[in-house]
Amino acid sequence: MEELWFLLAFAAVALATPILNSKMGAMGWSDELEASFAEQDVTVDDVNVPASELTVLHRAPGGAVGGRSGVVAMDAQWLCRYGHDVYLLAIAQGASEEGLMVIRWSWRRLTEERARHSLLNDPKAYRAVFGDGSDRP
């Protein structure tokens, strides 16, 4: 019976370790993700806009892939607004290159309708960004 408990405990640790490493690694990269975002510029209507002038409305849960040395790949999607009517989707993709996480950003301009639609599956986030939802599409 004692051997069975040992095997169960070992199995639980073996199953949980990659998940925990991935979660912890992803959390550890949040500062670097923020710093990388702050360094970005995006072109809006032929004007170069620093990311610091954008309002981040929502950070969709991203993913991280862990390896023996920690996180080896990650992604994130942030819904942003510039001014009152320009919506942008900031897409980050990171990969470990020679032990350093290199994060690349791409940008997609969205209509307000598309921005609203992107949050339909998350009512709490929708309400936080667009209000009570009485005007939902």
PDB file of C-alpha atoms in Angstrom:
ATOM      1  CA  MET A   1       0.000   0.000   0.000  1.00  0.00           C
ATOM      2  CA  GLU A   2       2.859   2.377   0.812  1.00  0.00           C
ATOM      3  CA  GLU A   3       4.327   1.757  -2.654  1.00  0.00           C
ATOM      4  CA  LEU A   4       1.026   2.683  -4.271  1.00  0.00           C
ATOM      5  CA  TRP A   5       0.998   6.098  -2.535  1.00  0.00           C
ATOM      6  CA  PHE A   6       4.562   6.700  -3.625  1.00  0.00           C
ATOM      7  CA  LEU A   7       3.712   5.870  -7.240  1.00  0.00           C
ATOM      8  CA  LEU A   8       0.623   8.090  -7.165  1.00  0.00           C
ATOM      9  CA  ALA A   9       2.588  10.997  -5.681  1.00  0.00           C
ATOM     10  CA  PHE A  10       5.347  10.543  -8.263  1.00  0.00           C
ATOM     11  CA  ALA A  11       2.810  10.451 -11.104  1.00  0.00           C
ATOM     12  CA  ALA A  12       1.116  13.616  -9.820  1.00  0.00           C
ATOM     13  CA  VAL A  13       4.426  15.486  -9.644  1.00  0.00           C
ATOM     14  CA  ALA A  14       5.447  14.217 -13.082  1.00  0.00           C
ATOM     15  CA  LEU A  15       2.174  15.395 -14.600  1.00  0.00           C
ATOM     16  CA  ALA A  16       2.091  18.753 -12.811  1.00  0.00           C
ATOM     17  CA  THR A  17       5.704  19.810 -13.395  1.00  0.00           C
ATOM     18  CA  PRO A  18       5.417  20.754 -17.101  1.00  0.00           C
ATOM     19  CA  ILE A  19       2.174  22.628 -16.458  1.00  0.00           C
ATOM     20  CA  LEU A  20       3.635  24.557 -13.535  1.00  0.00           C
ATOM     21  CA  ASN A  21       6.843  25.309 -15.422  1.00  0.00           C
ATOM     22  CA  SER A  22       4.826  26.649 -18.325  1.00  0.00           C
ATOM     23  CA  LYS A  23       2.633  28.824 -16.088  1.00  0.00           C
ATOM     24  CA  MET A  24       5.542  30.118 -14.032  1.00  0.00           C
ATOM     25  CA  GLY A  25       7.613  30.784 -17.131  1.00  0.00           C
ATOM     26  CA  ALA A  26       4.784  32.671 -18.793  1.00  0.00           C
ATOM     27  CA  MET A  27       4.324  34.808 -15.685  1.00  0.00           C
ATOM     28  CA  GLY A  28       8.049  35.496 -15.582  1.00  0.00           C
ATOM     29  CA  TRP A  29       7.935  36.839 -19.137  1.00  0.00           C
ATOM     30  CA  SER A  30       5.125  39.307 -18.482  1.00  0.00           C
ATOM     31  CA  ASP A  31       7.598  42.060 -17.551  1.00  0.00           C
ATOM     32  CA  GLU A  32       9.553  41.464 -20.733  1.00  0.00           C
ATOM     33  CA  LEU A  33       6.352  41.424 -22.749  1.00  0.00           C
ATOM     34  CA  GLU A  34       5.363  44.783 -21.236  1.00  0.00           C
ATOM     35  CA  ALA A  35       8.819  46.229 -21.924  1.00  0.00           C
ATOM     36  CA  SER A  36       8.782  44.952 -25.485  1.00  0.00           C
ATOM     37  CA  PHE A  37       5.333  46.476 -26.066  1.00  0.00           C
ATOM     38  CA  ALA A  38       6.484  49.847 -24.722  1.00  0.00           C
ATOM     39  CA  GLU A  39       9.276  49.925 -27.328  1.00  0.00           C
ATOM     40  CA  GLN A  40       6.877  49.452 -30.246  1.00  0.00           C
ATOM     41  CA  ASP A  41       5.617  51.968 -32.770  1.00  0.00           C
ATOM     42  CA  VAL A  42       2.591  51.431 -34.969  1.00  0.00           C
ATOM     43  CA  THR A  43       1.511  53.343 -38.062  1.00  0.00           C
ATOM     44  CA  VAL A  44      -2.017  54.741 -37.796  1.00  0.00           C
ATOM     45  CA  ASP A  45      -3.290  56.698 -40.796  1.00  0.00           C
ATOM     46  CA  ASP A  46       0.290  57.306 -41.980  1.00  0.00           C
ATOM     47  CA  VAL A  47       1.337  58.623 -38.546  1.00  0.00           C
ATOM     48  CA  ASN A  48       3.940  56.805 -36.450  1.00  0.00           C
ATOM     49  CA  VAL A  49       2.425  56.285 -32.973  1.00  0.00           C
ATOM     50  CA  PRO A  50       4.408  55.012 -29.958  1.00  0.00           C
ATOM     51  CA  ALA A  51       2.691  52.131 -28.162  1.00  0.00           C
ATOM     52  CA  SER A  52       2.817  54.212 -24.981  1.00  0.00           C
ATOM     53  CA  GLU A  53       0.091  56.401 -26.511  1.00  0.00           C
ATOM     54  CA  LEU A  54      -2.264  53.429 -26.932  1.00  0.00           C
ATOM     55  CA  THR A  55      -4.758  52.300 -24.335  1.00  0.00           C
ATOM     56  CA  VAL A  56      -4.604  48.548 -23.771  1.00  0.00           C
ATOM     57  CA  LEU A  57      -8.247  47.544 -23.403  1.00  0.00           C
ATOM     58  CA  HIS A  58      -7.877  43.789 -22.987  1.00  0.00           C
ATOM     59  CA  ARG A  59      -5.101  41.232 -22.767  1.00  0.00           C
ATOM     60  CA  ALA A  60      -6.332  37.895 -24.083  1.00  0.00           C
ATOM     61  CA  PRO A  61      -4.869  34.888 -22.293  1.00  0.00           C
ATOM     62  CA  GLY A  62      -1.737  33.948 -24.164  1.00  0.00           C
ATOM     63  CA  GLY A  63       0.123  30.706 -24.306  1.00  0.00           C
ATOM     64  CA  ALA A  64       3.574  29.559 -23.424  1.00  0.00           C
ATOM     65  CA  VAL A  65       5.469  26.424 -24.325  1.00  0.00           C
ATOM     66  CA  GLY A  66       8.005  25.255 -21.804  1.00  0.00           C
ATOM     67  CA  GLY A  67      11.147  23.289 -22.345  1.00  0.00           C
ATOM     68  CA  ARG A  68      13.957  22.095 -20.122  1.00  0.00           C
ATOM     69  CA  SER A  69      15.373  25.587 -19.915  1.00  0.00           C
ATOM     70  CA  GLY A  70      12.053  27.364 -19.301  1.00  0.00           C
ATOM     71  CA  VAL A  71       9.739  29.033 -21.775  1.00  0.00           C
ATOM     72  CA  VAL A  72      10.824  28.468 -25.375  1.00  0.00           C
ATOM     73  CA  ALA A  73       7.845  30.061 -27.156  1.00  0.00           C
ATOM     74  CA  MET A  74       4.966  32.322 -26.234  1.00  0.00           C
ATOM     75  CA  ASP A  75       2.196  34.402 -27.726  1.00  0.00           C
ATOM     76  CA  ALA A  76      -0.157  37.175 -26.652  1.00  0.00           C
ATOM     77  CA  GLN A  77      -2.934  39.287 -28.149  1.00  0.00           C
ATOM     78  CA  TRP A  78      -3.814  42.702 -26.789  1.00  0.00           C
ATOM     79  CA  LEU A  79      -6.783  44.754 -27.895  1.00  0.00           C
ATOM     80  CA  CYS A  80      -5.775  48.421 -27.964  1.00  0.00           C
ATOM     81  CA  ARG A  81      -7.375  51.749 -28.755  1.00  0.00           C
ATOM     82  CA  TYR A  82      -5.834  54.945 -30.068  1.00  0.00           C
ATOM     83  CA  GLY A  83      -7.892  58.049 -29.554  1.00  0.00           C
ATOM     84  CA  HIS A  84     -11.587  57.343 -29.418  1.00  0.00           C
ATOM     85  CA  ASP A  85     -12.178  55.351 -32.562  1.00  0.00           C
ATOM     86  CA  VAL A  86      -9.072  53.488 -33.718  1.00  0.00           C
ATOM     87  CA  TYR A  87      -8.894  49.875 -32.551  1.00  0.00           C
ATOM     88  CA  LEU A  88      -5.792  47.772 -32.977  1.00  0.00           C
ATOM     89  CA  LEU A  89      -4.943  44.176 -32.227  1.00  0.00           C
ATOM     90  CA  ALA A  90      -1.341  43.826 -31.056  1.00  0.00           C
ATOM     91  CA  ILE A  91      -0.068  40.283 -31.610  1.00  0.00           C
ATOM     92  CA  ALA A  92       3.120  39.215 -29.871  1.00  0.00           C
ATOM     93  CA  GLN A  93       5.051  36.082 -30.742  1.00  0.00           C
ATOM     94  CA  GLY A  94       8.115  35.163 -28.768  1.00  0.00           C
ATOM     95  CA  ALA A  95      10.727  32.497 -29.242  1.00  0.00           C
ATOM     96  CA  SER A  96      13.855  31.658 -27.350  1.00  0.00           C
ATOM     97  CA  GLU A  97      16.923  32.417 -29.454  1.00  0.00           C
ATOM     98  CA  GLU A  98      20.260  31.526 -27.899  1.00  0.00           C
ATOM     99  CA  GLY A  99      18.740  31.646 -24.414  1.00  0.00           C
ATOM    100  CA  LEU A 100      17.019  35.019 -24.834  1.00  0.00           C
ATOM    101  CA  MET A 101      13.314  35.551 -25.506  1.00  0.00           C
ATOM    102  CA  VAL A 102      12.901  37.530 -28.721  1.00  0.00           C
ATOM    103  CA  ILE A 103       9.432  39.038 -29.031  1.00  0.00           C
ATOM    104  CA  ARG A 104       8.066  40.250 -32.341  1.00  0.00           C
ATOM    105  CA  TRP A 105       4.866  42.295 -32.612  1.00  0.00           C
ATOM    106  CA  SER A 106       2.466  42.597 -35.501  1.00  0.00           C
ATOM    107  CA  TRP A 107      -0.507  44.917 -35.681  1.00  0.00           C
ATOM    108  CA  ARG A 108      -3.972  44.635 -37.173  1.00  0.00           C
ATOM    109  CA  ARG A 109      -6.387  47.521 -37.385  1.00  0.00           C
ATOM    110  CA  LEU A 110      -9.953  46.583 -36.409  1.00  0.00           C
ATOM    111  CA  THR A 111     -13.276  48.268 -36.894  1.00  0.00           C
ATOM    112  CA  GLU A 112     -15.182  48.942 -33.678  1.00  0.00           C
ATOM    113  CA  GLU A 113     -17.604  46.188 -34.690  1.00  0.00           C
ATOM    114  CA  ARG A 114     -14.734  43.707 -35.037  1.00  0.00           C
ATOM    115  CA  ALA A 115     -13.213  44.856 -31.721  1.00  0.00           C
ATOM    116  CA  ARG A 116     -16.570  44.277 -30.029  1.00  0.00           C
ATOM    117  CA  HIS A 117     -16.936  40.920 -31.723  1.00  0.00           C
ATOM    118  CA  SER A 118     -13.501  39.845 -30.462  1.00  0.00           C
ATOM    119  CA  LEU A 119     -14.788  40.061 -26.873  1.00  0.00           C
ATOM    120  CA  LEU A 120     -18.209  38.434 -27.300  1.00  0.00           C
ATOM    121  CA  ASN A 121     -17.061  35.170 -25.721  1.00  0.00           C
ATOM    122  CA  ASP A 122     -15.842  37.005 -22.626  1.00  0.00           C
ATOM    123  CA  PRO A 123     -18.841  38.954 -21.220  1.00  0.00           C
ATOM    124  CA  LYS A 124     -16.837  40.315 -18.281  1.00  0.00           C
ATOM    125  CA  ALA A 125     -14.150  41.737 -20.587  1.00  0.00           C
ATOM    126  CA  TYR A 126     -16.820  43.061 -22.970  1.00  0.00           C
ATOM    127  CA  ARG A 127     -18.541  44.948 -20.138  1.00  0.00           C
ATOM    128  CA  ALA A 128     -15.211  46.314 -18.894  1.00  0.00           C
ATOM    129  CA  VAL A 129     -14.330  47.681 -22.346  1.00  0.00           C
ATOM    130  CA  PHE A 130     -17.661  48.592 -23.923  1.00  0.00           C
ATOM    131  CA  GLY A 131     -20.132  48.890 -21.035  1.00  0.00           C
ATOM    132  CA  ASP A 132     -23.163  46.852 -20.052  1.00  0.00           C
ATOM    133  CA  GLY A 133     -23.536  45.101 -23.389  1.00  0.00           C
ATOM    134  CA  SER A 134     -26.982  46.451 -24.250  1.00  0.00           C
ATOM    135  CA  ASP A 135     -25.547  47.526 -27.595  1.00  0.00           C
ATOM    136  CA  ARG A 136     -23.850  44.201 -28.317  1.00  0.00           C
ATOM    137  CA  PRO A 137     -23.897  43.067 -31.952  1.00  0.00           C
TER     138      PRO A 137
END
